Tab-separated table of C-alpha atoms in Angstrom:
chain	number	residue	atom	x	y	z
A	30	MET	CA	100.673	124.481	94.244
A	31	THR	CA	98.810	124.819	97.628
A	32	ILE	CA	95.039	125.559	98.853
A	33	ASN	CA	93.690	128.074	101.206
A	34	GLY	CA	91.048	128.204	103.334
A	35	SER	CA	88.454	129.967	100.929
A	36	GLU	CA	89.180	127.091	98.357
A	37	VAL	CA	89.137	124.429	101.131
A	38	ALA	CA	85.674	125.760	101.791
A	39	ARG	CA	84.511	125.744	98.283
A	40	ALA	CA	85.438	122.082	97.599
A	41	HIS	CA	83.137	121.433	100.820
A	42	TRP	CA	80.256	123.335	99.255
A	43	LEU	CA	80.448	121.551	95.881
A	44	PHE	CA	80.763	118.089	97.793
A	45	GLY	CA	77.631	119.239	99.650
A	46	ALA	CA	75.516	120.194	96.512
A	47	ILE	CA	76.412	116.795	94.944
A	48	PHE	CA	75.678	114.949	98.015
A	49	LEU	CA	72.441	116.504	98.597
A	50	ALA	CA	71.475	115.787	95.029
A	51	MET	CA	72.670	112.329	95.379
A	52	VAL	CA	70.380	111.681	98.732
A	53	LEU	CA	67.277	113.041	97.365
A	54	GLN	CA	67.620	110.899	94.106
A	55	GLU	CA	68.331	108.047	96.350
A	56	LEU	CA	66.097	108.175	99.194
A	57	GLY	CA	63.518	110.637	97.866
A	58	PRO	CA	61.602	107.571	95.467
A	59	PRO	CA	61.228	105.402	98.521
A	60	VAL	CA	59.661	107.962	100.699
A	61	VAL	CA	57.282	109.224	98.112
A	62	ARG	CA	56.234	105.516	97.097
A	63	ALA	CA	56.515	103.262	100.128
A	64	GLY	CA	58.196	100.092	99.030
A	65	VAL	CA	60.408	101.450	96.409
A	66	ARG	CA	63.881	100.546	96.558
A	67	ARG	CA	66.135	102.239	94.332
A	68	ALA	CA	69.208	100.413	92.415
A	69	SER	CA	70.520	103.340	90.995
A	70	PHE	CA	74.154	103.651	90.605
A	71	ALA	CA	74.695	106.857	90.990
A	72	PHE	CA	75.027	106.592	94.906
A	73	PRO	CA	77.767	104.143	94.785
A	74	VAL	CA	79.616	105.914	91.974
A	75	VAL	CA	79.435	109.435	94.009
A	76	PHE	CA	81.128	107.524	96.893
A	77	LEU	CA	83.495	106.298	94.612
A	78	LEU	CA	84.701	109.462	93.179
A	79	ALA	CA	84.277	111.154	96.556
A	80	GLY	CA	87.055	108.347	97.656
A	81	VAL	CA	89.202	109.577	94.945
A	82	SER	CA	88.738	113.408	96.371
A	83	MET	CA	89.655	112.378	99.656
A	84	TRP	CA	93.004	110.906	98.059
A	85	GLY	CA	93.339	114.369	96.675
A	86	ALA	CA	92.777	116.023	99.733
A	87	ALA	CA	94.892	113.905	101.536
A	88	VAL	CA	97.535	115.362	99.295
A	89	PHE	CA	96.522	119.015	99.374
A	90	GLY	CA	95.946	118.578	103.611
A	91	ASN	CA	97.946	121.046	105.490
A	92	THR	CA	98.814	118.557	108.307
A	93	ALA	CA	100.007	115.410	108.842
A	94	ILE	CA	96.908	114.335	110.412
A	95	ASP	CA	94.736	116.115	107.887
A	96	ALA	CA	96.459	113.606	105.199
A	97	VAL	CA	96.237	110.517	107.257
A	98	VAL	CA	92.385	110.893	107.885
A	99	HIS	CA	91.614	112.244	104.514
A	100	SER	CA	93.529	108.861	103.151
A	101	PHE	CA	91.512	106.611	105.825
A	102	TRP	CA	88.341	108.546	104.278
A	103	GLY	CA	89.323	107.693	100.475
A	104	ASP	CA	89.850	103.727	101.292
A	105	ILE	CA	86.421	103.913	103.058
A	106	LEU	CA	84.631	105.502	100.167
A	107	ILE	CA	86.302	103.645	97.360
A	108	ALA	CA	86.146	100.176	98.966
A	109	ALA	CA	82.173	100.847	99.987
A	110	GLY	CA	81.416	102.412	96.607
A	111	VAL	CA	83.049	99.157	94.992
A	112	LEU	CA	81.327	96.816	97.022
A	113	ASP	CA	77.874	98.697	96.766
A	114	LEU	CA	78.309	98.983	93.179
A	115	GLN	CA	78.894	95.504	92.571
A	116	ARG	CA	75.969	94.735	94.682
A	117	ARG	CA	73.498	96.806	92.843
A	118	ARG	CA	74.707	95.215	89.679
A	119	GLY	CA	73.839	91.707	90.852
A	120	ARG	CA	77.533	90.649	91.257
A	121	LEU	CA	77.601	90.441	95.280
A	122	HIS	CA	74.928	88.688	97.029
A	123	ALA	CA	76.246	88.244	100.803
A	124	ALA	CA	73.769	89.291	103.361
A	125	TRP	CA	75.835	91.896	104.404
A	126	GLY	CA	75.962	93.841	101.254
A	127	PRO	CA	73.257	96.255	102.083
A	128	LEU	CA	74.964	97.232	105.346
A	129	VAL	CA	78.185	98.290	103.199
A	130	LEU	CA	77.028	101.966	103.013
A	131	PRO	CA	75.760	102.397	106.310
A	132	VAL	CA	78.900	101.101	108.451
A	133	ALA	CA	80.879	103.245	105.717
A	134	ILE	CA	78.904	106.290	106.594
A	135	GLY	CA	79.127	105.319	110.345
A	136	LEU	CA	83.059	104.897	109.849
A	137	CYS	CA	83.066	108.309	108.102
A	138	GLY	CA	81.523	109.879	111.105
A	139	ALA	CA	83.863	108.163	113.698
A	140	LEU	CA	87.018	109.417	111.665
A	141	PHE	CA	85.384	112.887	111.600
A	142	LEU	CA	84.893	113.126	115.599
A	143	ALA	CA	88.425	111.808	115.768
A	144	HIS	CA	89.885	114.322	113.185
A	145	SER	CA	88.246	117.497	115.111
A	146	GLU	CA	90.808	119.841	116.011
A	147	GLY	CA	90.388	122.700	118.544
A	148	SER	CA	87.485	123.492	120.679
A	149	PRO	CA	84.189	123.160	118.978
A	150	ALA	CA	82.967	126.163	121.190
A	151	LYS	CA	85.493	129.003	120.206
A	152	ASP	CA	86.477	127.196	116.420
A	153	PRO	CA	83.577	127.037	113.934
A	154	THR	CA	85.601	124.336	111.629
A	155	ALA	CA	85.784	122.293	114.903
A	156	LEU	CA	82.250	122.744	115.947
A	157	TRP	CA	81.441	122.014	112.184
A	158	HIS	CA	83.846	118.690	112.394
A	159	VAL	CA	81.670	117.241	115.530
A	160	LEU	CA	78.476	118.046	113.933
A	161	MET	CA	79.217	116.422	110.663
A	162	GLY	CA	80.646	113.526	112.905
A	163	GLY	CA	77.459	113.082	114.971
A	164	VAL	CA	75.076	113.492	112.164
A	165	LEU	CA	77.285	110.832	110.086
A	166	VAL	CA	77.083	108.196	113.327
A	167	ALA	CA	73.479	108.966	113.752
A	168	ALA	CA	72.653	108.214	109.705
A	169	ALA	CA	74.799	104.865	110.088
A	170	LEU	CA	72.245	103.707	112.982
A	171	GLY	CA	69.351	105.014	110.731
A	172	GLY	CA	70.558	103.346	107.479
A	173	VAL	CA	71.198	99.652	109.684
A	174	MET	CA	68.150	99.959	111.002
A	175	TRP	CA	66.497	100.824	108.070
A	176	VAL	CA	67.959	97.723	106.094
A	177	ARG	CA	67.268	95.653	108.859
A	178	ARG	CA	63.388	96.524	109.252
A	179	GLY	CA	62.647	98.603	106.214
A	180	SER	CA	60.212	100.661	107.737
A	181	LEU	CA	59.640	104.409	106.325
A	182	ARG	CA	60.408	105.760	109.958
A	183	TRP	CA	63.832	104.263	109.786
A	184	LEU	CA	64.382	105.471	106.155
A	185	GLY	CA	63.779	109.011	107.623
A	186	ALA	CA	66.351	108.411	110.641
A	187	TYR	CA	68.908	107.746	107.616
A	188	GLY	CA	67.675	110.509	104.797
A	189	ALA	CA	67.382	113.176	107.280
A	190	PRO	CA	70.963	113.101	108.943
A	191	LEU	CA	72.375	112.608	105.642
A	192	THR	CA	70.574	115.786	104.375
A	193	ALA	CA	71.702	117.305	107.622
A	194	PHE	CA	75.411	116.373	106.186
A	195	SER	CA	75.004	117.939	103.028
A	196	LEU	CA	73.649	121.012	104.540
A	197	LEU	CA	76.494	120.983	106.943
A	198	LEU	CA	78.679	120.624	103.915
A	199	LEU	CA	77.099	123.417	102.186
A	200	THR	CA	77.507	125.762	105.062
A	201	PHE	CA	81.143	124.891	105.839
A	202	PRO	CA	83.236	127.990	107.219
A	203	ARG	CA	85.210	129.499	105.217
A	204	SER	CA	88.041	129.827	107.712
A	205	GLY	CA	88.325	126.136	107.431
B	26	MET	CA	86.806	99.339	75.087
B	27	MET	CA	88.346	96.780	77.189
B	28	ARG	CA	91.402	96.426	75.177
B	29	THR	CA	91.807	100.432	75.240
B	30	LEU	CA	91.287	100.342	79.231
B	31	ARG	CA	94.150	97.692	79.309
B	32	ARG	CA	96.317	99.771	77.418
B	33	ALA	CA	95.221	102.612	79.371
B	34	VAL	CA	96.460	100.874	82.563
B	35	ALA	CA	100.199	99.916	81.014
B	36	VAL	CA	100.255	103.251	80.006
B	37	GLY	CA	99.843	104.524	83.760
B	38	LEU	CA	102.191	102.082	85.084
B	39	GLY	CA	104.692	102.933	82.402
B	40	ALA	CA	104.345	106.355	83.622
B	41	LEU	CA	105.062	105.587	87.167
B	42	ALA	CA	107.783	103.531	86.072
B	43	LEU	CA	109.567	106.219	84.221
B	44	THR	CA	109.112	108.725	87.289
B	45	ALA	CA	110.732	105.751	89.515
B	46	ALA	CA	113.469	105.684	87.133
B	47	GLY	CA	113.825	109.394	86.587
B	48	ALA	CA	113.855	109.836	90.490
B	49	SER	CA	116.649	107.259	91.116
B	50	PRO	CA	119.731	109.592	89.775
B	51	ALA	CA	118.449	112.346	92.317
B	52	SER	CA	118.191	109.817	95.125
B	53	ALA	CA	121.613	110.159	96.396
B	54	HIS	CA	121.564	112.295	99.470
B	55	ALA	CA	123.033	116.055	99.435
B	56	THR	CA	126.548	115.957	100.766
B	57	LEU	CA	128.771	118.617	102.267
B	58	GLU	CA	131.457	119.232	99.993
B	59	ARG	CA	133.418	121.945	101.696
B	60	ALA	CA	133.078	125.027	104.503
B	61	VAL	CA	134.404	128.488	104.796
B	62	PRO	CA	135.768	128.522	107.663
B	63	GLY	CA	136.765	124.786	106.851
B	64	ALA	CA	136.806	121.792	109.245
B	65	HIS	CA	140.443	121.904	111.409
B	66	GLU	CA	141.298	125.889	110.242
B	67	ARG	CA	142.682	128.409	112.300
B	68	LEU	CA	141.466	131.939	112.352
B	69	ALA	CA	142.825	135.262	113.687
B	70	ARG	CA	139.415	136.670	114.042
B	71	PRO	CA	135.982	135.316	114.404
B	72	PRO	CA	134.065	135.121	110.935
B	73	ASN	CA	131.453	137.242	109.861
B	74	ASP	CA	129.577	134.435	107.954
B	75	LEU	CA	129.865	130.740	107.557
B	76	LEU	CA	129.446	129.468	104.020
B	77	LEU	CA	128.663	125.516	103.340
B	78	PHE	CA	129.198	124.111	99.909
B	79	PHE	CA	126.760	121.168	99.227
B	80	ASP	CA	126.910	118.711	96.287
B	81	GLN	CA	123.216	119.268	95.313
B	82	PRO	CA	120.556	121.952	96.190
B	83	VAL	CA	119.263	122.030	99.835
B	84	ALA	CA	116.136	123.488	101.832
B	85	PRO	CA	117.526	126.143	104.257
B	86	GLN	CA	113.795	126.557	105.266
B	87	PHE	CA	113.483	123.574	106.669
B	88	SER	CA	117.164	122.882	107.733
B	89	ARG	CA	118.952	124.205	111.125
B	90	VAL	CA	122.766	125.307	111.667
B	91	THR	CA	124.455	126.024	115.328
B	92	VAL	CA	127.267	127.560	116.008
B	93	THR	CA	128.656	127.344	119.714
B	94	ALA	CA	132.004	128.713	121.003
B	95	ASN	CA	134.009	126.280	123.428
B	96	GLY	CA	131.726	123.253	123.579
B	97	GLY	CA	128.689	125.255	124.747
B	98	GLY	CA	127.307	128.800	125.296
B	99	PRO	CA	124.843	130.674	123.351
B	100	ASN	CA	124.482	130.148	119.164
B	101	LEU	CA	126.215	132.267	117.417
B	102	VAL	CA	123.867	132.026	114.285
B	103	ALA	CA	122.800	135.742	113.838
B	104	GLY	CA	119.989	135.858	111.642
B	105	PRO	CA	118.249	133.132	108.676
B	106	MET	CA	120.103	131.542	106.303
B	107	ARG	CA	120.289	132.099	102.581
B	108	ARG	CA	120.885	129.925	99.840
B	109	VAL	CA	122.252	130.485	96.611
B	110	ARG	CA	121.985	127.194	94.196
B	111	THR	CA	124.008	124.722	96.577
B	112	GLU	CA	125.715	126.907	98.739
B	113	VAL	CA	124.373	127.994	101.915
B	114	LEU	CA	125.468	131.256	104.131
B	115	VAL	CA	124.717	131.600	107.633
B	116	PRO	CA	125.759	135.052	109.426
B	117	LEU	CA	127.503	134.686	112.539
B	118	LEU	CA	127.777	136.652	115.759
B	119	PRO	CA	131.307	137.893	116.990
B	120	GLY	CA	132.474	135.454	119.635
B	121	PRO	CA	135.626	134.749	121.853
B	122	LYS	CA	138.941	132.932	121.213
B	123	GLY	CA	138.797	129.163	121.284
B	124	THR	CA	137.096	126.126	119.475
B	125	TYR	CA	134.038	126.847	117.536
B	126	THR	CA	132.030	123.822	116.812
B	127	VAL	CA	129.892	123.942	113.762
B	128	ARG	CA	126.343	121.491	113.476
B	129	TRP	CA	124.429	121.316	110.709
B	130	ARG	CA	121.346	119.650	109.475
B	131	MET	CA	120.217	120.016	106.029
B	132	LEU	CA	117.474	118.677	104.044
B	133	SER	CA	118.269	117.495	100.594
B	134	ALA	CA	115.629	119.314	98.583
B	135	GLY	CA	116.013	116.561	95.986
B	136	ASP	CA	115.066	113.104	97.733
B	137	GLY	CA	114.019	114.860	100.771
B	138	HIS	CA	116.510	113.074	103.152
B	139	VAL	CA	117.830	114.876	106.394
B	140	VAL	CA	121.418	114.740	106.200
B	141	GLN	CA	123.704	116.264	109.160
B	142	GLY	CA	127.171	116.585	110.586
B	143	ALA	CA	129.644	118.685	112.652
B	144	PHE	CA	133.213	120.106	112.418
B	145	SER	CA	135.336	122.621	114.243
B	146	TYR	CA	137.259	125.869	113.298
B	147	GLY	CA	139.684	127.429	116.216
B	148	VAL	CA	139.868	131.454	116.668
B	149	GLY	CA	143.313	132.165	117.613
B	150	VAL	CA	143.862	128.486	118.750
B	151	SER	CA	144.078	125.126	116.950
B	152	PRO	CA	140.720	123.523	117.275
B	153	ALA	CA	139.726	120.538	119.238
B	154	ALA	CA	137.354	117.886	117.594
B	155	PRO	CA	133.794	118.554	118.049
B	156	ALA	CA	131.822	116.278	120.502
B	157	ALA	CA	129.911	113.259	118.898
B	158	LEU	CA	126.860	114.136	117.585
B	159	ALA	CA	123.578	112.925	119.876
B	160	GLY	CA	120.835	110.859	118.689
B	161	GLY	CA	119.850	107.597	117.022
B	162	GLY	CA	120.765	105.956	113.749
B	163	PRO	CA	119.900	106.384	110.444
B	164	PRO	CA	116.093	106.661	109.828
B	165	VAL	CA	115.113	103.488	107.931
B	166	GLY	CA	111.190	103.666	108.124
B	167	ALA	CA	110.952	105.945	104.989
B	168	ASP	CA	113.729	103.643	102.897
B	169	ILE	CA	111.711	100.555	103.993
B	170	LEU	CA	108.281	102.262	102.672
B	171	ARG	CA	109.977	103.401	99.194
B	172	TRP	CA	110.995	99.815	98.522
B	173	MET	CA	107.570	98.755	99.018
B	174	VAL	CA	106.401	101.155	96.397
B	175	PHE	CA	108.962	99.994	94.083
B	176	LEU	CA	107.785	96.402	94.987
B	177	GLY	CA	104.122	97.400	94.007
B	178	LEU	CA	104.934	98.677	91.039
B	179	ALA	CA	106.821	95.922	89.992
B	180	LEU	CA	104.046	93.642	91.450
B	181	ALA	CA	101.331	95.850	89.460
B	182	GLY	CA	102.940	96.458	86.450
B	183	GLY	CA	104.988	92.737	85.925
B	184	THR	CA	101.394	90.996	86.688
B	185	LEU	CA	99.414	92.756	84.111
B	186	LEU	CA	102.628	92.577	81.878
B	187	VAL	CA	102.903	88.789	82.240
B	188	ARG	CA	99.462	88.254	81.781
B	189	ALA	CA	99.191	90.103	78.418
B	190	TRP	CA	102.308	88.854	77.132
B	191	VAL	CA	102.947	85.195	78.102
B	192	TRP	CA	99.595	83.791	79.896
B	193	ARG	CA	96.971	84.883	78.070
B	194	PRO	CA	98.797	84.032	74.659
B	195	ALA	CA	99.379	80.330	76.100
B	196	ALA	CA	96.185	79.960	77.468
B	197	ALA	CA	94.485	81.064	74.358
B	198	ALA	CA	96.914	78.621	72.554
B	199	ILE	CA	96.202	75.560	74.543
B	200	GLY	CA	92.642	76.024	73.856
B	201	ALA	CA	91.497	77.759	77.233
B	202	THR	CA	87.827	78.912	77.025
B	203	GLU	CA	86.532	82.624	77.315
B	204	GLU	CA	85.018	82.211	80.694
B	205	GLY	CA	88.471	80.739	81.669
B	206	LEU	CA	90.403	83.981	80.446
B	207	ARG	CA	88.227	86.074	82.171
B	208	HIS	CA	88.522	84.382	85.573
B	209	GLU	CA	92.328	84.491	84.944
B	210	TRP	CA	92.251	88.265	83.899
B	211	LYS	CA	90.287	89.053	87.259
B	212	ARG	CA	92.768	86.979	89.603
B	213	ALA	CA	95.729	89.342	87.748
B	214	ALA	CA	93.762	92.306	87.962
B	215	ALA	CA	93.038	91.700	91.790
B	216	ILE	CA	96.781	91.136	92.405
B	217	ALA	CA	97.799	94.182	90.225
B	218	LEU	CA	94.863	96.230	92.322
B	219	ALA	CA	96.382	95.230	95.758
B	220	ALA	CA	99.877	96.123	94.540
B	221	ALA	CA	98.963	99.231	93.540
B	222	ALA	CA	96.939	99.858	96.603
B	223	VAL	CA	100.176	98.980	98.908
B	224	ALA	CA	102.117	101.153	97.002
B	225	LEU	CA	99.501	104.050	97.039
B	226	HIS	CA	99.713	103.504	101.114
B	227	ALA	CA	103.520	103.130	101.122
B	228	ASP	CA	103.822	106.558	99.192
B	229	LEU	CA	101.936	108.311	101.443
B	230	TYR	CA	103.441	107.328	104.540
B	231	ALA	CA	106.972	107.383	103.130
B	232	PHE	CA	106.214	110.995	102.400
B	233	LEU	CA	105.330	111.572	105.872
B	234	THR	CA	107.986	109.508	107.369
B	235	SER	CA	110.331	111.759	105.646
B	236	ALA	CA	108.608	115.132	106.959
B	237	HIS	CA	108.787	113.818	110.326
B	238	SER	CA	112.536	113.388	110.000
B	239	VAL	CA	112.556	117.089	108.932
B	240	THR	CA	110.051	118.431	111.602
B	241	GLY	CA	111.478	115.879	114.288
B	242	GLY	CA	109.688	115.528	117.639
B	243	LYS	CA	107.240	113.038	119.300
B	244	LEU	CA	104.554	111.685	116.699
B	245	VAL	CA	101.673	113.294	118.697
B	246	GLN	CA	103.243	116.531	118.189
B	247	PHE	CA	103.789	115.546	114.430
B	248	ALA	CA	100.093	114.949	113.645
B	249	ASP	CA	99.740	118.893	113.813
B	250	ALA	CA	102.834	119.907	111.858
B	251	GLN	CA	102.568	122.040	108.699
B	252	ILE	CA	103.408	119.327	106.084
B	253	GLN	CA	102.391	121.732	103.121
B	254	PRO	CA	105.379	123.732	102.476
B	255	LEU	CA	107.510	120.595	102.088
B	256	ARG	CA	104.839	118.717	100.032
B	257	ALA	CA	105.008	122.216	97.750
B	258	GLU	CA	108.623	123.106	97.955
B	259	THR	CA	110.935	120.206	97.495
B	260	ARG	CA	111.235	118.073	94.591
B	261	PHE	CA	110.114	114.600	96.799
B	262	GLY	CA	107.125	116.422	97.796
B	263	VAL	CA	106.160	117.275	94.089
B	264	ALA	CA	107.158	113.876	93.156
B	265	TRP	CA	104.720	112.411	96.008
B	266	THR	CA	102.012	114.659	94.832
B	267	TRP	CA	102.208	113.173	90.918
B	268	THR	CA	102.615	109.885	92.122
B	269	THR	CA	99.880	109.852	94.405
B	270	PHE	CA	97.621	111.077	91.299
B	271	VAL	CA	99.103	108.291	88.751
B	272	TRP	CA	98.707	105.634	91.148
B	273	LEU	CA	94.608	106.665	91.693
B	274	ALA	CA	94.455	106.805	87.983
B	275	VAL	CA	96.142	103.179	87.517
B	276	ILE	CA	93.779	102.004	90.533
B	277	GLY	CA	91.119	103.670	88.933
B	278	LEU	CA	91.607	101.825	85.618
B	279	ILE	CA	92.078	98.561	86.697
B	280	VAL	CA	88.793	98.911	88.801
B	281	THR	CA	86.891	99.984	85.689
B	282	ALA	CA	88.470	97.270	83.405
B	283	TRP	CA	87.411	95.003	86.283
B	284	ILE	CA	83.590	96.131	86.153
B	285	GLY	CA	83.903	96.152	82.099
B	286	SER	CA	84.722	92.529	81.765
B	287	ASP	CA	81.580	91.762	84.010
B	288	ARG	CA	79.541	94.036	81.471
B	289	HIS	CA	81.390	92.058	78.939
B	290	ARG	CA	79.788	88.652	80.194
B	291	GLU	CA	76.512	90.278	80.485
């Protein structure tokens, strides 16, 4: 079984739709009502499932670097999902607990930038990789600041790039 | 619920063990049994084809054969190789009188090992021996990684089985508390989880190491090498695909059982 470019694009669109829904349900309530912090399990569970999917993508990846990078994404997302799930369930009390997801998002962004192949000026897939990496790194910085400061402005700096990332996934070029 | 999950983990590990056991008979590499023209054979005219007979299937699309006359010159292979079961047919161009050196490099379709060799035959003359093959020693990286997969399987499965059949009954017999048993289960699950994670990664890198031995070249170039045909068209690639998903399922079940044991405490 092999996967062609259209199926790769469809997988990105599906993940983009799910991720957008999760970002809205995770960050929407604190935006609407200041001071509200969500403890929903949905966000870390999506990270966990995304991590398993990334390992699936590693298996069906076209090149060796695809396999390695997707496996790294899988490891980061699974580890972050488990740790954040335990934090939300009250099993992890470490001071660094709330930073797990923003840091994982930043690492994933850095891997996107490293994974980018070809020239972004000529290849739409390479351009999308650079854009997705950039917004994830920006989201990570916003997320870390939101955890530290807790202000609505930093929540916006966290949520807006994550929403942009979802939209980039939803418009992922078919040729990829 | 917990018992069902633990049984599911045991079934998953059992499936992995069966996969590993099933793979072992196919793990011997393909070897060249004979060739036409054969080694040291003396012919009156240059042959139109070279036939290689292996003892198990090979994947010619990832393999290479060169035939040169009198210790050098152009490759006399006329076109792509064709495979019929375990036989490979190589069309040849006509050449001069002299010693012909055949160098072959085949991918075993079963275990994914690259095997290679050389022999010579003569046209109108008694053949000289082929020159020694250049290159390093046998690739051991993939074998070490495969052993790590087996060790991971043994450690993950062994820990859970010993815990279920030996440790837990013994602890219950001496009156261990429920809390103590749960703590002990978490320790066993952590060991099994770590072993499964090591095996999952070793499996990936064993496949990539095998793929690199097929494609050759520097590591930087290998990063962009197309591994998809190897994964989809060879048995070791298909086996890697399945074992990866079974490992993921086992890891998922262990994590779920772990979280479930927390919920039980609540």
